[in-house]
PDB file of C-alpha atoms in Angstrom:
ATOM      1  CA  MET A 250       0.000   0.000   0.000  1.00 42.00           C
ATOM      2  CA  ALA A 251       1.395   3.370  -1.008  1.00 45.00           C
ATOM      3  CA  LEU A 252       2.072   5.880   1.733  1.00 45.00           C
ATOM      4  CA  LEU A 253       1.119   9.552   1.451  1.00 43.00           C
ATOM      5  CA  PRO A 254       3.953  12.087   1.581  1.00 49.00           C
ATOM      6  CA  MET A 255       4.191  13.700   5.021  1.00 40.00           C
ATOM      7  CA  PRO A 256       3.034  17.232   3.924  1.00 42.00           C
ATOM      8  CA  ILE A 257      -0.081  15.768   2.274  1.00 43.00           C
ATOM      9  CA  LEU A 258      -0.769  13.548   5.288  1.00 37.00           C
ATOM     10  CA  VAL A 259      -0.488  16.470   7.714  1.00 36.00           C
ATOM     11  CA  CYS A 260      -2.660  18.667   5.496  1.00 41.00           C
ATOM     12  CA  SER A 261      -5.319  15.940   5.263  1.00 39.00           C
ATOM     13  CA  LEU A 262      -5.317  15.532   9.048  1.00 35.00           C
ATOM     14  CA  VAL A 263      -5.704  19.293   9.585  1.00 37.00           C
ATOM     15  CA  LEU A 264      -8.587  19.430   7.098  1.00 36.00           C
ATOM     16  CA  PHE A 265     -10.275  16.466   8.834  1.00 36.00           C
ATOM     17  CA  LEU A 266      -9.974  18.046  12.268  1.00 36.00           C
ATOM     18  CA  PHE A 267     -11.191  21.378  10.955  1.00 36.00           C
ATOM     19  CA  SER A 268     -14.225  19.837   9.268  1.00 39.00           C
ATOM     20  CA  SER A 269     -15.034  17.811  12.411  1.00 42.00           C
ATOM     21  CA  THR A 270     -14.866  20.925  14.572  1.00 43.00           C
ATOM     22  CA  ALA A 271     -16.838  22.992  12.094  1.00 47.00           C
ATOM     23  CA  SER A 272     -19.658  20.425  12.015  1.00 61.00           C
ATOM     24  CA  ALA A 273     -19.795  20.085  15.809  1.00 72.00           C
ATOM     25  CA  CYS A 274     -22.974  21.212  17.516  1.00 87.00           C
ATOM     26  CA  ASP A 275     -24.015  21.608  21.125  1.00 81.00           C
ATOM     27  CA  ARG A 276     -27.614  22.558  20.297  1.00 86.00           C
ATOM     28  CA  CYS A 277     -28.942  19.737  18.108  1.00 94.00           C
ATOM     29  CA  VAL A 278     -32.689  20.158  17.603  1.00 96.00           C
ATOM     30  CA  HIS A 279     -34.767  17.006  18.028  1.00 95.00           C
ATOM     31  CA  LYS A 280     -38.443  16.370  17.298  1.00 96.00           C
ATOM     32  CA  SER A 281     -40.808  14.281  19.404  1.00 96.00           C
ATOM     33  CA  LYS A 282     -44.003  14.476  21.449  1.00 96.00           C
ATOM     34  CA  VAL A 283     -44.462  15.616  25.048  1.00 97.00           C
ATOM     35  CA  ALA A 284     -47.119  14.791  27.638  1.00 96.00           C
ATOM     36  CA  TYR A 285     -47.493  15.958  31.238  1.00 96.00           C
ATOM     37  CA  PHE A 286     -47.967  14.591  34.746  1.00 92.00           C
ATOM     38  CA  SER A 287     -51.282  15.572  36.292  1.00 86.00           C
ATOM     39  CA  LYS A 288     -49.531  15.655  39.679  1.00 81.00           C
ATOM     40  CA  ASP A 289     -46.080  17.232  39.849  1.00 73.00           C
ATOM     41  CA  SER A 290     -45.323  15.236  42.991  1.00 73.00           C
ATOM     42  CA  ALA A 291     -44.776  12.183  40.757  1.00 71.00           C
ATOM     43  CA  LEU A 292     -41.490  13.718  39.634  1.00 73.00           C
ATOM     44  CA  SER A 293     -40.248  14.250  43.195  1.00 72.00           C
ATOM     45  CA  SER A 294     -40.011  10.470  43.627  1.00 78.00           C
ATOM     46  CA  GLY A 295     -38.206  10.049  40.321  1.00 90.00           C
ATOM     47  CA  ALA A 296     -35.523   7.587  39.276  1.00 95.00           C
ATOM     48  CA  CYS A 297     -32.720  10.152  39.682  1.00 96.00           C
ATOM     49  CA  GLY A 298     -33.187  10.062  43.453  1.00 95.00           C
ATOM     50  CA  TYR A 299     -33.538  13.810  44.016  1.00 94.00           C
ATOM     51  CA  GLY A 300     -36.634  13.299  46.165  1.00 91.00           C
ATOM     52  CA  SER A 301     -38.396  16.403  47.475  1.00 88.00           C
ATOM     53  CA  LEU A 302     -35.347  18.501  46.551  1.00 92.00           C
ATOM     54  CA  ALA A 303     -36.415  18.231  42.910  1.00 90.00           C
ATOM     55  CA  MET A 304     -39.399  20.516  43.444  1.00 87.00           C
ATOM     56  CA  ASP A 305     -36.973  23.361  44.196  1.00 87.00           C
ATOM     57  CA  PHE A 306     -35.102  22.870  40.909  1.00 89.00           C
ATOM     58  CA  ASN A 307     -35.965  25.354  38.210  1.00 90.00           C
ATOM     59  CA  GLY A 308     -39.260  26.387  39.805  1.00 89.00           C
ATOM     60  CA  GLY A 309     -40.598  22.853  39.534  1.00 90.00           C
ATOM     61  CA  HIS A 310     -40.134  22.684  35.758  1.00 94.00           C
ATOM     62  CA  LEU A 311     -39.093  19.038  35.669  1.00 95.00           C
ATOM     63  CA  ALA A 312     -39.137  16.143  33.221  1.00 96.00           C
ATOM     64  CA  ALA A 313     -38.980  12.373  32.973  1.00 96.00           C
ATOM     65  CA  ALA A 314     -36.860  11.396  29.956  1.00 97.00           C
ATOM     66  CA  VAL A 315     -36.675   8.289  27.763  1.00 97.00           C
ATOM     67  CA  PRO A 316     -33.794   5.817  28.367  1.00 96.00           C
ATOM     68  CA  SER A 317     -31.699   7.269  25.517  1.00 94.00           C
ATOM     69  CA  ILE A 318     -31.626  10.611  27.367  1.00 96.00           C
ATOM     70  CA  TYR A 319     -31.720   9.249  30.924  1.00 96.00           C
ATOM     71  CA  GLN A 320     -28.742   6.969  30.098  1.00 95.00           C
ATOM     72  CA  ALA A 321     -28.960   4.800  33.227  1.00 96.00           C
ATOM     73  CA  GLY A 322     -28.708   7.927  35.387  1.00 96.00           C
ATOM     74  CA  VAL A 323     -25.947   9.763  33.489  1.00 95.00           C
ATOM     75  CA  GLY A 324     -28.588  12.132  32.090  1.00 96.00           C
ATOM     76  CA  CYS A 325     -29.923  13.091  35.520  1.00 96.00           C
ATOM     77  CA  GLY A 326     -29.819  16.852  36.010  1.00 95.00           C
ATOM     78  CA  ALA A 327     -29.555  17.643  32.285  1.00 96.00           C
ATOM     79  CA  CYS A 328     -31.446  20.740  31.118  1.00 96.00           C
ATOM     80  CA  PHE A 329     -33.546  21.027  27.955  1.00 97.00           C
ATOM     81  CA  GLN A 330     -35.585  23.693  26.222  1.00 98.00           C
ATOM     82  CA  ILE A 331     -38.825  22.359  24.743  1.00 98.00           C
ATOM     83  CA  ARG A 332     -41.417  24.141  22.622  1.00 98.00           C
ATOM     84  CA  CYS A 333     -44.557  22.796  21.015  1.00 96.00           C
ATOM     85  CA  LYS A 334     -45.237  23.236  17.310  1.00 95.00           C
ATOM     86  CA  LYS A 335     -48.840  24.475  17.452  1.00 94.00           C
ATOM     87  CA  ALA A 336     -48.212  28.184  16.890  1.00 93.00           C
ATOM     88  CA  SER A 337     -51.798  29.234  17.633  1.00 95.00           C
ATOM     89  CA  ILE A 338     -51.430  27.959  21.212  1.00 97.00           C
ATOM     90  CA  CYS A 339     -47.724  27.749  21.979  1.00 97.00           C
ATOM     91  CA  SER A 340     -45.011  30.336  22.453  1.00 97.00           C
ATOM     92  CA  SER A 341     -41.765  30.404  20.498  1.00 96.00           C
ATOM     93  CA  LYS A 342     -39.614  30.287  23.648  1.00 96.00           C
ATOM     94  CA  GLY A 343     -41.253  27.174  25.108  1.00 97.00           C
ATOM     95  CA  THR A 344     -40.181  25.922  28.508  1.00 98.00           C
ATOM     96  CA  LYS A 345     -36.943  24.859  30.196  1.00 97.00           C
ATOM     97  CA  VAL A 346     -36.861  21.604  32.175  1.00 97.00           C
ATOM     98  CA  ILE A 347     -34.460  19.530  34.260  1.00 96.00           C
ATOM     99  CA  VAL A 348     -34.380  15.720  33.977  1.00 96.00           C
ATOM    100  CA  THR A 349     -35.278  14.119  37.309  1.00 95.00           C
ATOM    101  CA  ASP A 350     -36.935  10.851  36.277  1.00 95.00           C
ATOM    102  CA  LEU A 351     -37.092   8.030  33.721  1.00 95.00           C
ATOM    103  CA  ASN A 352     -39.899   7.933  31.158  1.00 94.00           C
ATOM    104  CA  TYR A 353     -40.860   4.455  29.921  1.00 89.00           C
ATOM    105  CA  ASN A 354     -43.305   5.740  27.281  1.00 82.00           C
ATOM    106  CA  ASN A 355     -41.721   5.240  23.862  1.00 76.00           C
ATOM    107  CA  GLY A 356     -44.251   7.601  22.284  1.00 89.00           C
ATOM    108  CA  THR A 357     -42.791  10.680  24.002  1.00 96.00           C
ATOM    109  CA  ASP A 358     -39.219  11.710  24.694  1.00 97.00           C
ATOM    110  CA  PHE A 359     -40.389  13.610  27.787  1.00 97.00           C
ATOM    111  CA  VAL A 360     -43.245  13.653  30.241  1.00 96.00           C
ATOM    112  CA  VAL A 361     -43.025  17.013  31.999  1.00 96.00           C
ATOM    113  CA  SER A 362     -44.498  18.593  35.107  1.00 95.00           C
ATOM    114  CA  SER A 363     -47.781  20.472  34.640  1.00 95.00           C
ATOM    115  CA  ARG A 364     -45.908  23.717  35.413  1.00 94.00           C
ATOM    116  CA  ALA A 365     -43.508  23.101  32.549  1.00 96.00           C
ATOM    117  CA  PHE A 366     -46.309  22.035  30.197  1.00 97.00           C
ATOM    118  CA  ARG A 367     -48.287  25.206  30.967  1.00 97.00           C
ATOM    119  CA  ASP A 368     -45.160  27.286  30.381  1.00 97.00           C
ATOM    120  CA  MET A 369     -45.131  26.274  26.699  1.00 98.00           C
ATOM    121  CA  ALA A 370     -48.473  28.028  26.085  1.00 98.00           C
ATOM    122  CA  ASN A 371     -49.085  31.552  24.904  1.00 97.00           C
ATOM    123  CA  GLN A 372     -50.717  33.820  27.467  1.00 95.00           C
ATOM    124  CA  GLY A 373     -54.309  32.749  28.057  1.00 96.00           C
ATOM    125  CA  LYS A 374     -53.903  29.541  26.017  1.00 97.00           C
ATOM    126  CA  ASP A 375     -52.845  27.127  28.774  1.00 95.00           C
ATOM    127  CA  ARG A 376     -56.289  25.508  29.029  1.00 96.00           C
ATOM    128  CA  ASP A 377     -56.293  24.851  25.289  1.00 97.00           C
ATOM    129  CA  LEU A 378     -52.875  23.261  25.607  1.00 97.00           C
ATOM    130  CA  PHE A 379     -53.917  21.045  28.517  1.00 97.00           C
ATOM    131  CA  LYS A 380     -56.946  19.863  26.502  1.00 96.00           C
ATOM    132  CA  LEU A 381     -54.549  18.494  23.884  1.00 96.00           C
ATOM    133  CA  GLY A 382     -52.623  16.548  26.542  1.00 94.00           C
ATOM    134  CA  LEU A 383     -50.032  15.289  24.025  1.00 95.00           C
ATOM    135  CA  VAL A 384     -48.293  17.711  21.657  1.00 97.00           C
ATOM    136  CA  ASP A 385     -45.672  17.694  18.918  1.00 97.00           C
ATOM    137  CA  VAL A 386     -42.514  19.461  20.046  1.00 98.00           C
ATOM    138  CA  GLU A 387     -38.943  20.279  19.173  1.00 97.00           C
ATOM    139  CA  TYR A 388     -36.269  20.419  21.832  1.00 97.00           C
ATOM    140  CA  LYS A 389     -32.566  20.955  22.403  1.00 97.00           C
ATOM    141  CA  ARG A 390     -30.193  20.569  25.294  1.00 96.00           C
ATOM    142  CA  ILE A 391     -29.140  23.782  27.036  1.00 95.00           C
ATOM    143  CA  LEU A 392     -26.827  24.847  29.856  1.00 94.00           C
ATOM    144  CA  CYS A 393     -27.990  24.401  33.432  1.00 95.00           C
ATOM    145  CA  ASP A 394     -27.383  27.514  35.491  1.00 89.00           C
ATOM    146  CA  TYR A 395     -28.155  27.015  39.183  1.00 89.00           C
ATOM    147  CA  LYS A 396     -26.222  30.143  40.189  1.00 88.00           C
ATOM    148  CA  LYS A 397     -24.584  28.093  42.928  1.00 93.00           C
ATOM    149  CA  SER A 398     -21.742  25.603  43.124  1.00 95.00           C
ATOM    150  CA  MET A 399     -22.204  21.857  42.849  1.00 97.00           C
ATOM    151  CA  ALA A 400     -23.006  20.063  46.103  1.00 98.00           C
ATOM    152  CA  VAL A 401     -23.351  16.514  47.403  1.00 98.00           C
ATOM    153  CA  ARG A 402     -25.896  15.131  49.879  1.00 98.00           C
ATOM    154  CA  VAL A 403     -25.088  12.177  52.165  1.00 98.00           C
ATOM    155  CA  GLU A 404     -27.820   9.590  51.615  1.00 98.00           C
ATOM    156  CA  GLU A 405     -29.744   7.822  54.359  1.00 97.00           C
ATOM    157  CA  PHE A 406     -28.227   4.395  53.680  1.00 96.00           C
ATOM    158  CA  SER A 407     -24.703   5.692  54.358  1.00 98.00           C
ATOM    159  CA  LYS A 408     -22.917   4.462  57.484  1.00 97.00           C
ATOM    160  CA  ASN A 409     -19.913   6.338  58.799  1.00 97.00           C
ATOM    161  CA  PRO A 410     -17.131   5.169  58.529  1.00 96.00           C
ATOM    162  CA  ASP A 411     -17.875   2.030  56.462  1.00 96.00           C
ATOM    163  CA  TYR A 412     -20.163   3.058  53.614  1.00 98.00           C
ATOM    164  CA  LEU A 413     -20.745   6.363  51.845  1.00 98.00           C
ATOM    165  CA  ALA A 414     -23.489   7.219  49.340  1.00 98.00           C
ATOM    166  CA  LEU A 415     -23.628  10.720  47.852  1.00 98.00           C
ATOM    167  CA  LYS A 416     -26.233  12.398  45.693  1.00 98.00           C
ATOM    168  CA  VAL A 417     -24.849  15.013  43.287  1.00 98.00           C
ATOM    169  CA  LEU A 418     -26.816  18.278  43.199  1.00 97.00           C
ATOM    170  CA  TYR A 419     -26.659  21.493  41.138  1.00 95.00           C
ATOM    171  CA  GLN A 420     -24.525  20.102  38.326  1.00 93.00           C
ATOM    172  CA  GLY A 421     -23.991  23.086  36.057  1.00 93.00           C
ATOM    173  CA  GLY A 422     -23.207  23.523  32.389  1.00 93.00           C
ATOM    174  CA  GLN A 423     -24.191  21.117  29.650  1.00 94.00           C
ATOM    175  CA  THR A 424     -22.307  18.161  31.023  1.00 92.00           C
ATOM    176  CA  GLU A 425     -22.401  14.614  32.331  1.00 93.00           C
ATOM    177  CA  ILE A 426     -20.596  13.280  35.396  1.00 95.00           C
ATOM    178  CA  VAL A 427     -18.881  10.034  34.465  1.00 92.00           C
ATOM    179  CA  ASP A 428     -16.563   9.524  37.448  1.00 95.00           C
ATOM    180  CA  VAL A 429     -16.576  10.452  41.153  1.00 98.00           C
ATOM    181  CA  GLU A 430     -13.703   9.795  43.576  1.00 98.00           C
ATOM    182  CA  VAL A 431     -12.962  10.593  47.237  1.00 98.00           C
ATOM    183  CA  ALA A 432      -9.734  10.720  49.237  1.00 97.00           C
ATOM    184  CA  THR A 433      -8.529  11.864  52.615  1.00 97.00           C
ATOM    185  CA  VAL A 434      -7.539  15.537  52.446  1.00 97.00           C
ATOM    186  CA  GLY A 435      -3.840  15.754  51.541  1.00 94.00           C
ATOM    187  CA  ASN A 436      -3.708  12.126  50.354  1.00 94.00           C
ATOM    188  CA  ASN A 437      -3.564  10.872  46.765  1.00 93.00           C
ATOM    189  CA  ASN A 438      -5.033   7.449  47.504  1.00 96.00           C
ATOM    190  CA  TRP A 439      -8.365   7.948  45.738  1.00 97.00           C
ATOM    191  CA  SER A 440     -11.403   5.673  46.150  1.00 98.00           C
ATOM    192  CA  TYR A 441     -13.648   5.250  43.124  1.00 98.00           C
ATOM    193  CA  MET A 442     -17.394   5.713  43.696  1.00 98.00           C
ATOM    194  CA  SER A 443     -19.788   3.626  41.592  1.00 98.00           C
ATOM    195  CA  ARG A 444     -23.079   4.969  40.289  1.00 98.00           C
ATOM    196  CA  ASN A 445     -25.643   3.318  42.547  1.00 97.00           C
ATOM    197  CA  TYR A 446     -28.639   4.697  40.671  1.00 97.00           C
ATOM    198  CA  GLY A 447     -29.657   8.021  39.146  1.00 97.00           C
ATOM    199  CA  ALA A 448     -27.526  10.820  40.580  1.00 97.00           C
ATOM    200  CA  VAL A 449     -26.342   8.722  43.552  1.00 98.00           C
ATOM    201  CA  PHE A 450     -22.771   7.374  43.842  1.00 98.00           C
ATOM    202  CA  ASN A 451     -21.455   5.032  46.544  1.00 98.00           C
ATOM    203  CA  THR A 452     -18.377   3.276  47.904  1.00 98.00           C
ATOM    204  CA  SER A 453     -17.602   0.803  50.675  1.00 98.00           C
ATOM    205  CA  ARG A 454     -13.933   1.865  50.571  1.00 97.00           C
ATOM    206  CA  VAL A 455     -14.401   5.066  52.562  1.00 98.00           C
ATOM    207  CA  PRO A 456     -11.146   6.908  53.325  1.00 97.00           C
ATOM    208  CA  LYS A 457     -10.575   8.001  56.909  1.00 96.00           C
ATOM    209  CA  GLY A 458     -10.706  11.601  58.080  1.00 97.00           C
ATOM    210  CA  PRO A 459     -11.950  14.711  56.236  1.00 97.00           C
ATOM    211  CA  LEU A 460     -12.588  14.036  52.559  1.00 98.00           C
ATOM    212  CA  GLN A 461     -11.710  15.794  49.320  1.00 97.00           C
ATOM    213  CA  MET A 462     -13.426  14.978  46.010  1.00 98.00           C
ATOM    214  CA  ARG A 463     -12.771  15.000  42.300  1.00 97.00           C
ATOM    215  CA  PHE A 464     -15.025  14.413  39.308  1.00 97.00           C
ATOM    216  CA  VAL A 465     -14.654  13.580  35.623  1.00 95.00           C
ATOM    217  CA  VAL A 466     -17.104  15.728  33.658  1.00 94.00           C
ATOM    218  CA  THR A 467     -17.758  15.622  29.922  1.00 88.00           C
ATOM    219  CA  GLY A 468     -16.829  18.752  28.006  1.00 74.00           C
ATOM    220  CA  GLY A 469     -16.471  19.175  24.246  1.00 68.00           C
ATOM    221  CA  TYR A 470     -15.834  15.677  22.905  1.00 73.00           C
ATOM    222  CA  ASP A 471     -13.836  14.529  25.916  1.00 79.00           C
ATOM    223  CA  GLY A 472     -13.816  14.501  29.709  1.00 86.00           C
ATOM    224  CA  LYS A 473     -11.934  16.690  32.150  1.00 90.00           C
ATOM    225  CA  TRP A 474     -11.114  16.517  35.839  1.00 93.00           C
ATOM    226  CA  TYR A 475     -12.704  18.877  38.336  1.00 95.00           C
ATOM    227  CA  TRP A 476     -10.925  18.897  41.707  1.00 95.00           C
ATOM    228  CA  ALA A 477     -12.518  20.396  44.787  1.00 94.00           C
ATOM    229  CA  GLN A 478      -9.784  22.656  46.151  1.00 80.00           C
ATOM    230  CA  LYS A 479     -10.895  22.197  49.747  1.00 90.00           C
ATOM    231  CA  GLN A 480     -12.309  19.739  52.228  1.00 97.00           C
ATOM    232  CA  VAL A 481     -15.796  18.735  51.078  1.00 98.00           C
ATOM    233  CA  LEU A 482     -16.882  16.305  53.811  1.00 98.00           C
ATOM    234  CA  PRO A 483     -15.691  16.538  57.426  1.00 98.00           C
ATOM    235  CA  ALA A 484     -14.495  13.375  59.181  1.00 97.00           C
ATOM    236  CA  ASP A 485     -17.782  13.212  61.086  1.00 97.00           C
ATOM    237  CA  TRP A 486     -19.999  13.625  57.991  1.00 98.00           C
ATOM    238  CA  LYS A 487     -23.678  13.273  58.739  1.00 98.00           C
ATOM    239  CA  ILE A 488     -26.581  11.605  56.946  1.00 98.00           C
ATOM    240  CA  GLY A 489     -28.956  14.031  55.256  1.00 97.00           C
ATOM    241  CA  VAL A 490     -26.493  16.944  55.220  1.00 98.00           C
ATOM    242  CA  ILE A 491     -25.683  18.759  51.960  1.00 98.00           C
ATOM    243  CA  TYR A 492     -22.004  19.679  51.530  1.00 98.00           C
ATOM    244  CA  ASP A 493     -20.753  22.303  49.066  1.00 98.00           C
ATOM    245  CA  THR A 494     -17.963  21.221  46.702  1.00 97.00           C
ATOM    246  CA  GLY A 495     -17.102  24.794  45.719  1.00 96.00           C
ATOM    247  CA  LEU A 496     -17.063  23.710  42.054  1.00 97.00           C
ATOM    248  CA  LEU A 497     -18.805  25.786  39.400  1.00 94.00           C
ATOM    249  CA  ILE A 498     -19.194  23.746  36.217  1.00 93.00           C
ATOM    250  CA  ASP A 499     -19.937  25.491  32.933  1.00 90.00           C
ATOM    251  CA  ASP A 500     -18.525  23.135  30.291  1.00 90.00           C
ATOM    252  CA  ILE A 501     -20.515  22.229  27.188  1.00 90.00           C
ATOM    253  CA  LYS A 502     -20.671  18.717  25.789  1.00 86.00           C
ATOM    254  CA  GLN A 503     -20.779  18.500  22.000  1.00 85.00           C
ATOM    255  CA  GLU A 504     -23.412  16.245  20.445  1.00 81.00           C
ATOM    256  CA  GLY A 505     -21.560  16.039  17.154  1.00 75.00           C
ATOM    257  CA  PRO A 506     -22.774  16.767  13.618  1.00 84.00           C
ATOM    258  CA  CYS A 507     -26.539  17.199  13.359  1.00 87.00           C
ATOM    259  CA  ASN A 508     -29.172  18.888  11.271  1.00 85.00           C
ATOM    260  CA  PRO A 509     -30.675  21.158  12.310  1.00 89.00           C
ATOM    261  CA  CYS A 510     -28.192  22.732  14.695  1.00 92.00           C
ATOM    262  CA  ASP A 511     -29.599  25.790  16.442  1.00 90.00           C
ATOM    263  CA  ASN A 512     -27.307  27.775  18.745  1.00 86.00           C
ATOM    264  CA  SER A 513     -29.722  30.681  18.978  1.00 88.00           C
ATOM    265  CA  THR A 514     -31.716  31.534  22.076  1.00 87.00           C
ATOM    266  CA  TRP A 515     -35.379  30.653  21.719  1.00 94.00           C
ATOM    267  CA  LYS A 516     -37.401  33.706  22.777  1.00 90.00           C
TER     268      LYS A 516
END
């Protein structure tokens, strides 16, 4: 097999990388249908494990997502903008939701809270929208902006010092957490935490003393480390307490080439 001369090979590689970057998109627009929960409380017991805390997210604008979006819990906390296609009833800006649950209905990509469903309607048209119950929509992923740093909550089935389960809260940006690790402050002997379910990670190899944390978060086409530059959990960590990591995440994960790609703000 003939080999390309080095200048041609390098030029081809540069052109390939340029075309890949140029075709990248972080706002791929998807089409589906959306329904709503008659009782928003259904989403507070969702598969992500946020519990009653979920009702404080985004003003209660929540969603259950299909497995391809939920991704066995990796998609928990992701934010989406959804707008329905019936212009006589629906606004062009739509609604913004946070994924807190798993939707098993293959006919809809999302089932949203009634607050979020109502938010898609033009002023005075919410009753007309609710009468439809199921609507055609388009949606895209957007950045989550909690205006606070990421935190972790110690779950009830934790047992100090033998077993630690943490729920990740306020994950910013347009990202996915793919790895969580803990270590004693000042020590590089890190313990890997497995995803137990949803947004909950656990380990039975709990380091002693005050704990530091680090995370691998998706950004662009790859992952990057986020290190908490301080103690996150004290040695006497308590069940039910929320601890601040001090990390503000604003990375954007690329979906790759898609059509249509819409980086504009829906208003």
